[in-house]
XYZ file of C-alpha atoms in Angstrom:
698
model
C 13.836 -44.847 5.121
C 13.052 -41.308 6.508
C 16.323 -41.078 8.182
C 17.907 -41.506 4.966
C 16.036 -39.290 2.980
C 16.957 -36.420 5.604
C 20.644 -37.451 5.649
C 20.798 -37.676 1.497
C 18.989 -34.122 1.474
C 21.526 -32.690 3.840
C 24.461 -34.169 1.888
C 22.920 -32.753 -1.533
C 22.431 -29.257 0.029
C 25.837 -29.063 1.650
C 27.250 -30.112 -1.739
C 25.472 -27.341 -3.543
C 26.627 -24.732 -0.727
C 30.229 -26.382 -1.242
C 30.072 -25.635 -5.071
C 28.736 -21.847 -4.467
C 31.716 -21.372 -1.923
C 34.407 -23.048 -4.635
C 32.685 -20.936 -7.492
C 33.174 -17.860 -5.239
C 37.018 -18.741 -4.543
C 37.786 -19.744 -7.903
C 36.502 -16.351 -9.120
C 38.855 -15.034 -6.115
C 41.830 -16.561 -7.669
C 41.634 -14.662 -10.841
C 40.828 -11.307 -9.263
C 42.208 -11.943 -5.826
C 42.743 -7.980 -5.459
C 39.115 -7.309 -5.798
C 37.744 -6.863 -1.912
C 34.144 -6.632 -2.817
C 34.570 -10.223 -4.573
C 36.116 -11.348 -1.407
C 33.170 -9.638 0.547
C 30.816 -11.725 -1.847
C 32.909 -14.906 -1.331
C 32.792 -14.381 2.507
C 28.947 -14.000 2.233
C 28.763 -17.395 0.288
C 30.915 -19.086 3.107
C 28.552 -17.757 5.676
C 25.239 -18.890 4.117
C 27.044 -22.312 3.576
C 27.829 -22.516 7.115
C 31.654 -22.452 6.690
C 32.298 -20.134 9.653
C 35.866 -20.729 9.793
C 36.297 -19.870 5.984
C 33.939 -16.813 6.530
C 36.095 -15.435 9.152
C 39.352 -15.921 7.231
C 37.652 -14.368 4.282
C 36.081 -11.527 5.875
C 38.491 -10.401 8.432
C 40.863 -8.819 6.417
C 38.170 -6.710 4.811
C 37.472 -3.901 7.388
C 40.661 -1.957 6.584
C 40.316 -2.823 2.772
C 36.322 -1.685 2.767
C 36.213 0.747 5.596
C 33.042 2.183 3.764
C 31.597 -1.173 4.426
C 32.880 -2.240 7.556
C 29.697 -2.466 9.450
C 28.808 -5.269 6.962
C 32.089 -7.080 7.705
C 31.391 -6.629 11.292
C 27.840 -8.251 11.129
C 29.175 -11.167 8.950
C 31.948 -11.649 11.295
C 30.072 -11.467 14.447
C 27.351 -14.143 12.673
C 30.292 -16.408 11.856
C 31.599 -16.293 15.349
C 28.404 -17.149 16.630
C 28.408 -20.165 14.295
C 31.749 -21.091 15.486
C 30.321 -20.943 19.353
C 32.995 -18.139 19.894
C 30.184 -16.098 21.999
C 32.541 -13.951 23.405
C 34.027 -12.812 20.466
C 30.761 -12.116 18.559
C 29.838 -8.561 20.626
C 33.312 -6.973 19.885
C 33.104 -7.984 16.213
C 29.948 -5.600 16.346
C 32.226 -2.277 17.252
C 31.783 -0.884 13.523
C 28.359 -1.220 13.474
C 27.791 1.496 16.129
C 30.518 3.927 14.588
C 29.369 3.742 11.031
C 28.430 7.110 9.579
C 25.654 7.465 7.730
C 23.934 4.946 10.349
C 23.982 1.548 9.507
C 20.653 -0.342 8.440
C 22.319 -3.357 10.563
C 22.082 -1.370 13.807
C 18.774 -3.103 14.896
C 19.831 -6.428 13.447
C 23.009 -6.123 15.358
C 21.569 -5.660 18.861
C 19.482 -8.832 18.396
C 22.831 -10.623 17.073
C 24.633 -9.199 20.289
C 22.098 -10.205 22.565
C 22.023 -13.551 21.114
C 25.594 -13.892 21.530
C 25.691 -12.834 25.193
C 22.368 -15.474 25.860
C 24.161 -18.217 24.048
C 27.541 -17.596 26.153
C 25.540 -17.583 29.216
C 26.096 -13.737 29.912
C 22.154 -13.371 30.464
C 22.451 -9.872 32.325
C 24.511 -8.473 29.406
C 21.751 -9.704 26.825
C 18.895 -8.053 28.842
C 20.753 -4.839 29.197
C 21.416 -4.640 25.132
C 17.735 -5.464 24.523
C 16.134 -3.216 27.212
C 18.204 -0.307 26.435
C 17.587 -0.335 22.580
C 13.842 -1.729 22.977
C 12.463 1.173 20.987
C 14.638 0.125 17.735
C 14.132 -3.559 17.788
C 12.198 -4.998 15.212
C 8.959 -6.837 16.608
C 8.041 -9.426 17.285
C 11.680 -10.590 17.016
C 12.810 -8.042 19.988
C 10.160 -9.662 22.498
C 10.939 -12.962 21.430
C 14.712 -12.348 22.201
C 13.727 -11.248 25.452
C 11.545 -13.935 26.432
C 14.075 -16.508 25.165
C 16.631 -14.492 27.311
C 14.822 -14.648 30.504
C 13.750 -18.242 29.887
C 17.545 -18.923 29.747
C 18.175 -16.929 33.005
C 15.837 -18.762 34.662
C 13.111 -16.043 35.029
C 10.152 -18.259 33.605
C 7.368 -15.709 34.789
C 9.244 -13.054 32.789
C 9.854 -15.280 29.815
C 6.146 -16.134 30.018
C 5.284 -12.214 29.620
C 7.348 -11.579 26.634
C 5.999 -14.685 24.971
C 2.568 -13.638 25.741
C 3.383 -10.217 24.025
C 4.425 -12.099 20.997
C 1.517 -14.819 20.982
C -1.313 -12.097 21.671
C 0.261 -8.943 19.797
C 1.434 -10.758 16.820
C -0.987 -13.635 16.106
C -0.207 -13.965 12.466
C 3.657 -13.852 12.510
C 5.723 -16.942 12.532
C 7.203 -16.031 16.049
C 3.958 -16.753 17.332
C 4.112 -20.438 16.555
C 6.990 -20.585 18.696
C 5.659 -18.490 21.520
C 2.591 -20.612 21.624
C 4.574 -23.667 21.961
C 6.543 -22.267 24.932
C 3.746 -21.059 26.655
C 2.171 -24.223 26.451
C 5.412 -25.563 28.177
C 5.789 -22.823 30.813
C 2.065 -22.956 31.749
C 2.554 -26.610 32.959
C 5.887 -25.568 34.579
C 4.802 -22.603 36.432
C 1.322 -23.601 37.378
C -0.149 -21.048 39.899
C 2.418 -18.977 39.200
C 1.787 -18.286 35.485
C 1.268 -14.914 34.807
C -2.094 -13.799 33.396
C -1.923 -12.144 30.053
C -2.491 -8.123 29.844
C -6.068 -7.093 30.236
C -7.582 -7.295 26.725
C -4.738 -9.254 25.065
C -6.809 -12.526 24.156
C -9.565 -10.533 22.823
C -7.165 -8.410 21.042
C -5.286 -11.272 19.643
C -8.704 -12.807 18.150
C -9.902 -9.504 16.658
C -6.552 -9.238 14.909
C -7.160 -12.859 13.506
C -10.520 -11.550 12.484
C -9.289 -8.480 10.903
C -6.539 -10.473 9.040
C -9.375 -12.652 7.631
C -8.446 -15.737 9.571
C -12.173 -15.991 10.140
C -12.667 -19.376 11.527
C -9.794 -19.195 13.864
C -10.930 -16.145 15.370
C -14.522 -17.463 15.654
C -13.056 -20.382 17.540
C -10.969 -18.298 19.963
C -14.032 -15.762 20.375
C -16.173 -18.602 21.704
C -13.412 -19.837 23.773
C -13.031 -16.380 25.451
C -16.590 -15.643 26.280
C -16.649 -17.855 29.787
C -13.537 -15.971 30.875
C -14.293 -12.255 30.142
C -16.795 -10.097 31.794
C -18.322 -6.622 31.110
C -17.466 -4.538 27.984
C -14.920 -6.914 26.665
C -17.292 -9.946 27.027
C -20.248 -8.144 25.053
C -17.689 -7.002 22.402
C -16.482 -10.603 21.997
C -20.223 -11.707 21.631
C -20.736 -9.092 18.970
C -17.527 -10.161 17.174
C -18.758 -13.573 16.606
C -21.588 -12.141 14.643
C -19.277 -10.158 12.769
C -17.178 -13.261 12.019
C -20.475 -15.063 10.507
C -20.905 -11.900 8.740
C -17.358 -11.657 7.243
C -17.745 -15.474 6.272
C -21.201 -14.541 4.393
C -23.259 -16.378 6.524
C -25.695 -13.554 6.322
C -28.975 -15.061 7.570
C -27.558 -16.796 10.719
C -25.458 -13.668 11.481
C -28.289 -11.370 11.348
C -30.839 -13.971 13.585
C -27.526 -14.137 16.103
C -26.987 -10.248 16.143
C -30.493 -9.558 16.509
C -30.842 -11.931 19.781
C -28.010 -9.893 21.486
C -29.355 -8.015 24.559
C -28.426 -6.036 27.430
C -25.040 -4.982 25.828
C -22.467 -2.207 26.793
C -23.313 0.875 24.770
C -20.169 0.595 22.374
C -20.961 -3.043 21.787
C -24.673 -2.407 21.030
C -23.598 0.368 18.626
C -21.319 -2.205 16.936
C -24.144 -4.563 16.727
C -26.698 -2.291 15.247
C -24.238 -1.241 12.555
C -23.488 -4.824 11.614
C -27.370 -5.499 11.705
C -27.707 -2.962 9.327
C -24.977 -4.176 6.892
C -26.448 -7.600 7.155
C -29.897 -6.531 6.504
C -28.599 -4.513 3.460
C -27.103 -7.625 2.284
C -30.408 -9.750 2.581
C -32.331 -6.994 0.895
C -34.247 -6.214 4.066
C -34.371 -2.424 3.602
C -37.213 -1.879 6.668
C -34.646 -3.915 9.040
C -31.680 -1.705 7.658
C -33.420 1.509 8.289
C -34.923 0.573 11.733
C -31.105 -0.358 12.764
C -29.951 3.243 11.417
C -32.754 5.008 13.399
C -31.784 3.296 16.367
C -28.373 4.304 16.326
C -29.090 7.739 15.833
C -31.486 7.835 18.788
C -29.505 5.933 21.368
C -25.784 6.439 20.178
C -25.908 9.776 18.160
C -21.982 10.570 18.574
C -20.845 6.779 18.270
C -18.371 6.259 15.629
C -20.495 3.282 14.644
C -23.525 5.616 13.579
C -20.901 7.713 11.230
C -20.099 4.227 9.710
C -23.651 3.540 9.162
C -24.388 6.949 7.783
C -21.722 6.491 5.013
C -22.506 3.112 4.208
C -26.372 3.785 3.798
C -25.575 6.976 1.830
C -23.465 5.235 -0.482
C -25.951 2.424 -1.036
C -28.418 5.157 -2.079
C -25.574 6.741 -4.131
C -25.173 3.639 -6.059
C -28.872 3.619 -6.626
C -28.985 7.148 -8.071
C -31.419 8.212 -5.404
C -30.329 11.630 -4.425
C -33.450 12.461 -2.292
C -32.453 9.650 0.154
C -28.559 9.958 0.215
C -28.249 14.158 0.614
C -29.883 13.935 4.337
C -27.506 11.041 5.373
C -24.448 12.859 3.937
C -25.462 15.718 5.603
C -26.024 14.130 8.822
C -22.417 12.680 8.304
C -20.721 16.071 8.214
C -22.816 18.075 10.476
C -22.695 15.456 13.445
C -19.103 14.383 12.576
C -17.259 17.315 11.338
C -13.698 16.520 12.724
C -14.060 12.976 11.194
C -12.218 11.809 8.013
C -15.439 11.019 6.277
C -16.632 14.399 6.842
C -15.153 16.222 3.736
C -16.394 13.322 1.151
C -19.781 13.603 2.891
C -19.878 17.241 2.262
C -18.606 16.818 -1.115
C -21.333 14.648 -2.068
C -23.830 16.984 -1.156
C -22.086 20.121 -2.993
C -21.566 18.006 -6.188
C -25.374 16.941 -6.286
C -26.285 20.591 -6.225
C -23.696 21.710 -8.596
C -24.917 18.910 -11.080
C -28.630 19.732 -10.501
C -27.406 23.617 -11.474
C -28.774 24.762 -7.723
C -28.261 28.556 -7.370
C -26.238 27.440 -3.982
C -23.998 25.257 -5.588
C -21.222 27.850 -5.376
C -21.705 28.662 -1.830
C -21.135 24.955 -1.011
C -17.947 24.630 -3.312
C -16.523 27.463 -1.397
C -17.726 26.259 2.104
C -15.942 22.766 1.189
C -12.683 24.673 0.753
C -13.230 26.773 3.952
C -14.179 23.478 6.066
C -11.893 20.931 4.377
C -9.015 22.800 2.568
C -6.825 19.573 2.829
C -9.280 17.141 1.607
C -8.925 15.192 -1.752
C -11.930 16.960 -3.169
C -10.213 20.456 -2.977
C -8.835 20.512 -6.644
C -12.437 19.469 -7.952
C -13.844 22.251 -5.791
C -11.586 24.671 -7.176
C -11.919 23.653 -10.691
C -15.840 23.633 -10.528
C -15.670 27.371 -9.066
C -14.001 28.145 -12.227
C -16.571 26.486 -14.347
C -19.267 28.475 -12.525
C -17.404 31.692 -12.928
C -17.116 30.936 -16.690
C -20.589 30.420 -16.941
C -21.426 33.859 -15.249
C -19.132 35.297 -17.884
C -16.720 36.003 -14.840
C -13.269 35.280 -16.779
C -11.112 36.858 -14.170
C -12.584 34.661 -11.078
C -12.086 31.656 -13.567
C -8.434 32.738 -14.067
C -7.807 32.651 -10.353
C -9.585 29.350 -9.519
C -7.706 27.455 -12.467
C -4.582 28.956 -11.624
C -4.973 28.003 -8.051
C -5.567 24.147 -9.334
C -2.471 24.139 -11.524
C -0.225 25.721 -8.942
C -1.241 23.630 -6.075
C -1.983 20.489 -7.702
C 0.118 20.588 -10.845
C -0.126 16.581 -11.587
C -3.452 15.937 -10.684
C -6.638 15.091 -12.999
C -8.304 18.460 -12.582
C -4.813 20.237 -13.098
C -5.059 18.910 -16.709
C -8.395 20.392 -17.100
C -7.735 23.709 -15.691
C -4.693 23.892 -17.970
C -7.081 23.586 -21.148
C -9.762 26.070 -19.674
C -6.751 28.665 -18.811
C -5.468 28.133 -22.542
C -8.797 28.962 -23.941
C -9.549 31.910 -21.725
C -6.001 33.527 -22.652
C -4.129 36.335 -20.656
C -5.606 38.524 -18.061
C -5.613 39.442 -14.603
C -7.154 37.262 -11.800
C -10.132 38.361 -9.780
C -9.105 40.428 -6.695
C -12.245 39.112 -5.000
C -11.680 35.653 -5.700
C -7.678 36.064 -5.005
C -8.838 37.085 -1.570
C -11.143 34.393 -1.042
C -8.228 31.973 -1.973
C -5.901 33.655 0.524
C -8.549 33.225 3.349
C -8.416 29.380 2.677
C -5.838 27.423 4.704
C -4.580 25.187 2.292
C -1.759 22.900 3.557
C 1.751 23.372 2.451
C 2.751 21.134 -0.120
C 5.981 19.640 -0.428
C 7.838 20.826 -3.321
C 11.242 19.303 -3.652
C 13.804 22.268 -4.778
C 16.750 20.372 -5.182
C 17.937 16.814 -6.602
C 21.686 17.548 -5.488
C 22.266 15.041 -2.891
C 23.739 15.782 0.490
C 26.732 14.213 2.165
C 24.729 11.349 3.987
C 22.922 10.742 0.952
C 25.713 10.583 -1.097
C 27.535 8.140 1.074
C 24.525 5.955 1.132
C 24.458 5.857 -2.639
C 28.122 5.137 -2.892
C 27.792 2.206 -0.267
C 24.642 0.793 -2.298
C 26.564 0.511 -5.439
C 29.348 -1.184 -3.829
C 27.130 -3.814 -2.311
C 25.548 -4.129 -6.151
C 29.158 -4.390 -7.564
C 29.645 -7.146 -5.006
C 26.615 -9.019 -6.101
C 24.683 -8.264 -3.124
C 21.634 -6.785 -4.359
C 19.351 -7.486 -1.784
C 21.875 -5.713 0.918
C 22.186 -2.812 -1.712
C 18.327 -2.269 -1.976
C 18.077 -2.601 2.210
C 20.753 0.138 2.345
C 18.787 2.398 -0.083
C 15.470 1.691 1.616
C 16.856 2.445 4.979
C 18.489 5.603 3.699
C 15.036 6.736 2.284
C 13.809 6.574 5.688
C 16.379 8.093 8.043
C 18.493 10.397 5.494
C 16.031 12.820 4.034
C 15.763 12.990 0.164
C 13.815 9.959 -0.271
C 13.135 10.909 -3.933
C 17.110 10.113 -4.834
C 16.661 6.819 -3.117
C 13.839 6.055 -5.281
C 15.680 6.991 -8.264
C 18.648 4.669 -7.139
C 16.190 1.572 -6.296
C 14.447 2.009 -9.579
C 17.388 2.156 -11.679
C 18.760 -0.963 -9.846
C 15.933 -2.681 -11.764
C 16.520 -1.040 -14.975
C 14.263 -2.572 -18.124
C 14.230 -5.895 -16.486
C 11.536 -5.183 -13.760
C 9.783 -1.808 -14.662
C 7.040 -2.726 -12.205
C 9.194 -2.945 -9.359
C 10.880 0.114 -10.362
C 7.610 1.971 -10.447
C 6.597 0.883 -6.950
C 9.744 2.118 -5.497
C 8.959 5.492 -7.394
C 5.719 5.346 -5.789
C 6.713 4.477 -2.477
C 9.539 6.629 -1.747
C 8.691 9.785 -4.132
C 4.937 9.575 -3.737
C 4.755 13.356 -3.494
C 5.228 13.797 -7.366
C 1.600 14.535 -7.913
C 2.567 18.158 -6.027
C 5.746 18.343 -7.719
C 6.267 20.985 -10.951
C 7.550 18.901 -13.688
C 10.105 21.082 -14.657
C 11.575 21.009 -10.846
C 12.932 17.306 -11.322
C 15.238 15.741 -13.477
C 14.154 13.911 -16.734
C 15.346 10.431 -15.210
C 13.037 11.079 -12.220
C 10.046 11.188 -14.639
C 10.860 8.679 -16.818
C 11.320 6.310 -13.985
C 7.915 7.411 -12.507
C 6.123 7.041 -16.020
C 8.201 4.260 -17.745
C 7.546 2.950 -21.265
C 8.665 -0.555 -21.411
C 7.254 -2.722 -24.238
C 6.806 0.404 -26.232
C 7.053 -1.179 -29.934
C 4.193 -3.320 -29.173
C 2.243 -0.454 -27.557
C 2.905 1.718 -30.334
C 1.905 -0.852 -32.868
C -0.983 -2.092 -31.204
C -2.303 1.294 -30.202
C -2.172 2.564 -33.831
C -3.844 -0.183 -34.952
C -6.726 0.193 -32.682
C -6.773 4.112 -33.057
C -5.913 4.844 -29.617
C -3.417 7.263 -28.134
C -0.247 5.184 -26.967
C 0.141 7.375 -23.908
C -3.538 6.612 -22.880
C -2.748 2.785 -23.317
C 0.474 3.245 -21.237
C -1.405 5.368 -18.704
C -4.046 2.430 -18.426
C -1.255 -0.459 -18.176
C 0.509 1.772 -15.558
C -2.616 1.606 -13.653
C -3.783 -1.910 -14.090
C -0.622 -3.776 -13.634
C 2.302 -1.257 -13.282
C 3.658 -3.082 -16.065
C 4.172 -6.563 -14.626
C 3.255 -8.943 -17.277
C 3.124 -11.939 -14.962
C 0.441 -10.178 -12.437
C -2.720 -12.040 -11.520
C -5.349 -9.691 -9.712
C -7.714 -10.628 -7.036
C -10.452 -10.836 -9.667
C -8.373 -13.195 -11.507
C -7.545 -10.907 -14.200
C -4.093 -11.431 -15.786
C -1.096 -9.530 -17.596
C -0.376 -5.996 -18.518
C -3.891 -5.207 -19.417
C -5.461 -7.138 -16.961
C -7.841 -9.558 -18.994
C -10.136 -12.179 -17.481
C -9.425 -15.528 -18.822
C -13.213 -15.626 -20.395
C -12.726 -12.154 -21.844
C -9.249 -13.244 -23.262
C -10.973 -16.381 -24.942
C -13.938 -13.925 -26.578
C -11.244 -11.419 -27.512
C -8.897 -14.094 -29.114
C -11.952 -15.461 -30.992
C -13.007 -12.207 -32.329
C -9.381 -11.603 -33.559
C -8.924 -14.965 -34.891
C -5.850 -15.498 -32.613
C -6.569 -19.372 -32.250
C -5.636 -21.576 -30.227
C -6.027 -19.726 -27.289
C -4.797 -20.558 -23.462
C -5.085 -18.630 -20.496
C -1.315 -18.626 -20.389
C -0.808 -16.718 -23.282
C -2.328 -13.626 -21.446
C 1.121 -13.527 -19.504
C 2.623 -12.693 -23.207
C 3.274 -9.022 -23.467
C 2.706 -8.705 -27.259
C -0.467 -10.934 -27.075
C -1.970 -9.207 -24.071
C -1.305 -5.848 -25.598
C -3.007 -6.881 -28.617
C -6.014 -8.178 -26.938
C -6.160 -5.422 -24.276
C -6.024 -2.735 -27.041
C -8.587 -4.172 -29.051
C -10.755 -4.268 -26.087
C -10.216 -0.572 -25.114
C -11.358 0.477 -28.719
C -14.467 -1.699 -28.585
C -15.747 -0.178 -25.280
C -14.498 3.261 -26.817
C -17.252 2.402 -29.586
C -19.900 1.059 -27.518
C -19.958 4.335 -25.270
C -20.257 6.765 -28.238
C -16.466 7.246 -28.453
C -16.594 8.919 -24.904
C -12.936 7.736 -23.478
C -14.036 8.558 -19.900
C -16.974 6.235 -20.224
C -14.990 3.653 -21.975
C -12.471 3.507 -18.988
C -15.583 3.408 -16.566
C -16.639 0.250 -18.811
C -12.976 -1.170 -18.646
C -12.947 -0.779 -14.915
C -16.639 -1.489 -13.505
C -18.361 -3.183 -16.705
C -19.983 -1.658 -19.527
C -23.683 -1.957 -18.259
C -22.863 0.024 -15.663
C -20.917 2.751 -17.436
C -24.046 3.171 -19.871
C -26.052 3.452 -17.139
C -23.878 6.263 -15.300
C -24.183 7.960 -18.691
C -27.761 8.644 -17.869
C -27.311 9.855 -14.744
C -27.036 13.674 -15.665
C -26.956 16.426 -18.528
C -23.250 16.382 -18.536
C -21.507 19.297 -19.978
C -18.077 18.136 -20.044
C -16.407 14.744 -19.498
C -15.243 15.657 -15.777
C -18.901 16.169 -14.794
C -19.539 12.578 -15.916
C -16.371 11.103 -13.886
C -17.428 13.152 -10.728
C -21.051 11.453 -10.893
C -19.521 7.938 -10.923
C -20.780 6.599 -7.809
C -17.963 4.119 -7.274
C -14.792 5.556 -5.735
C -12.465 2.948 -6.826
C -13.828 3.718 -10.718
C -14.135 7.255 -10.225
C -10.500 7.293 -8.946
C -9.159 4.877 -11.639
C -10.934 6.978 -14.371
C -9.177 10.209 -13.390
C -5.737 8.556 -12.569
C -5.714 7.174 -16.061
C -6.280 10.442 -17.891
C -4.031 12.360 -15.468
C -1.181 9.614 -16.320
C -1.772 9.896 -20.235
C -1.160 13.609 -19.352
C 1.791 13.139 -17.954
C 3.134 10.632 -20.416
C 2.546 13.229 -22.810
C 4.550 15.892 -20.976
C 7.150 13.792 -19.932
C 7.918 12.170 -23.555
C 7.572 15.595 -24.946
C 10.608 16.359 -22.741
C 12.613 13.440 -23.699
C 11.770 14.350 -27.504
C 13.173 17.833 -26.964
C 16.113 16.568 -24.816
C 17.086 14.185 -27.894
C 16.853 16.960 -30.495
C-alpha cells in the first residue's frame, strides 16, 4: 500500500510539472520571438527535471540574452548534471566567471562545478575548486561539499573532519542532520583512526544549541560532555547546565545547582555568580542577589560577567524607581568598563537623573556624555537637553548652537523634531561662540550623507538585469540580483528602491523592510537630498482611506496612526507577534473582544483582527481611549499602548516633567522608550513627506 501511494504521488507530481512545462511552451508558441519567455520555459523544464528539454530551450539564449548569460550558464550546467553529462557541466559555467557586474550565482556555481567534478570522478579538480574559493562559499554548504568530495575520493579521515565542521559549527542547520549520519558511519568505519573533533567544538555546539533556544537538546549534550572534558571547558559545561535550567525557568533547581558548584576556573565562576544573581532576582531573594554582585566585584572586578551583573542590577532598581540604589551601579559600570558598549548608556542614566532632579552639575554631565561617548545613541538627547538648560539660563545663543547641531547631525531623529520646534520659537540669531567651540571639540562620528541618487554603471546594469528577470516571471531571481547588488555594488539605497518597487502596493510590509535594511541610514539623511519616491517607500500609506476615516472619527492625527502602524506591524495585516497580538495595529485577541463589545461590532472573531478595516477601527478607538485615560498626553498614551496603562500612569508620577520629552526619557523600559520616540519621529516624517507630495501634486 505504501509503495502504491508513493508511486501515485510521484505520478501526480510529474503530471503537475508537465502541465507547467506545457503551459510555458504553449505561451512560447504564441510569442516564440521573446527570449525572456523562453528563459522562463527553460527554467520550468529544469524544475520539472526535464533536463534534455531544458538544454534545448536554454542553449540558444546565451547569445540572445547576453546580459543574462550567467543565468543561462548556471541552468545549463544544472541540466547537464541532471543528464549525468558531468564533463560538460563545468565548461557551461564560463559565462558566470566573465559576467560584469559580478554574478550573484558565482558562489553557487563553484559548488555546482565541484559537484559535477565529484560525480564525474574528478575528485582532485573538485577539491581544487572548493579550496581555492573557500572564502566565498556559503556555509555550511561549502564544508559539506568538501566532506562529500573527500569521502568520494576515499579520504575518510578528511571527510570526517569536514563533516565535524558542519555538525559542530552549524548544529541548527539542515546539513547537520546529514553530517550526523555520516559521522556515525565514519566512526564505525575508521575506528581508532577516527579524528577527534577540534578542541572546544563539542562544547561550542552545545552552547550554540542553548543560545538558539534548544534547551533540552543542549542540556543533554552538556551532561554527556562533562566526563569527556577537563579544566576550564569542563567548568564551563557544568555552569551551562545551570544556565539551561535558568533558561527553562526551572528557577529554584537552577539556583540550588549553581550555588553548589565549587572549585571552578575564574571565568566559569564569574559566569556562575552572574546567573546566581539573575536567578535570585527571579525568586525575589534580594540578599542572595546582592551577595553575588558583591562577590563578583571583589573576586572578578574586570570580568564582563560583573559588567552584565552591574547593568542587570541597576536596571532592576531603575524599573523600581530607586535612584539612590541604581546610580552607584551605573557609575561603577562606566567607570570600571569605559570602553565597553554598555558604558554610554550607564553614564547617560546618571546624567539624566541629575538633569531630572535639576542638580547643578547636570550640564557638566551632559557635556561629559558628548566628550566621552560622541557616537552613542544618547548624543542627540544630550545636545537637546543642553539646549534646554541654556534656554533656562536665558542663554538663547548657546541654545541655538545645541539645537542646530541636533538638526544638522540627526535630521530624522526624535530629538531633531523637538529641536526644530525650539529653533522656531527662538527665531533668528547667532550661535554662541563658546558653545560652538565646545561642539567643535567633540569627535562626532562622520555621518553617511548620500549625495547622489544617480546610479553608477554597475548599478544601472544590475537594475536592468533585475528588470529583465522580473519580466520573465523570475521574481525570486530578480530579488536575489538586487540584494546581491546592494551588498557589492555600492548605492544600496537604489537597490532598496527597486526591491521595494517590485512589491508595490501588494506587499508594503516587505517593501518597507527592504527600505529599512538596505537604506537604514535614512535617519541621517536630509529629507531634501533624496527623491520623493525614496521617502514614500520608506514611509508608505497603504489603506489610506480607512486610515483617514477611523483616525478622524476618533480625533487622531492620521500620520500619528500611520506611524504607530509602521512600528507595530510594518503594515502587514496578517502578522502575529510573539505576544499573540494581531494585525495592523497589533490587537490582542482578548483586547479585540472587549473593544468590539464597546463598539458593538458583533459577532466578534479573532480572525477579524486580520481584516485591515476592522483592525483599524479597533486600533484607533483603543489609542483614543488610552489618550483620554492619560489626560490627553499622547506620549503617555503611546507608553500605555506598548507597556500597559497601569505602568504608563505610574511613570507619569516619577517626576515633575516640564515637557513630553522629559517623561519619555524617564520611561525605564528601553523598548518602550524607543517605541514612543520612534512613533513620534515617524509621525513627523509622515507630515514632512506627505507635505512634499501635496506640494508636488499642485
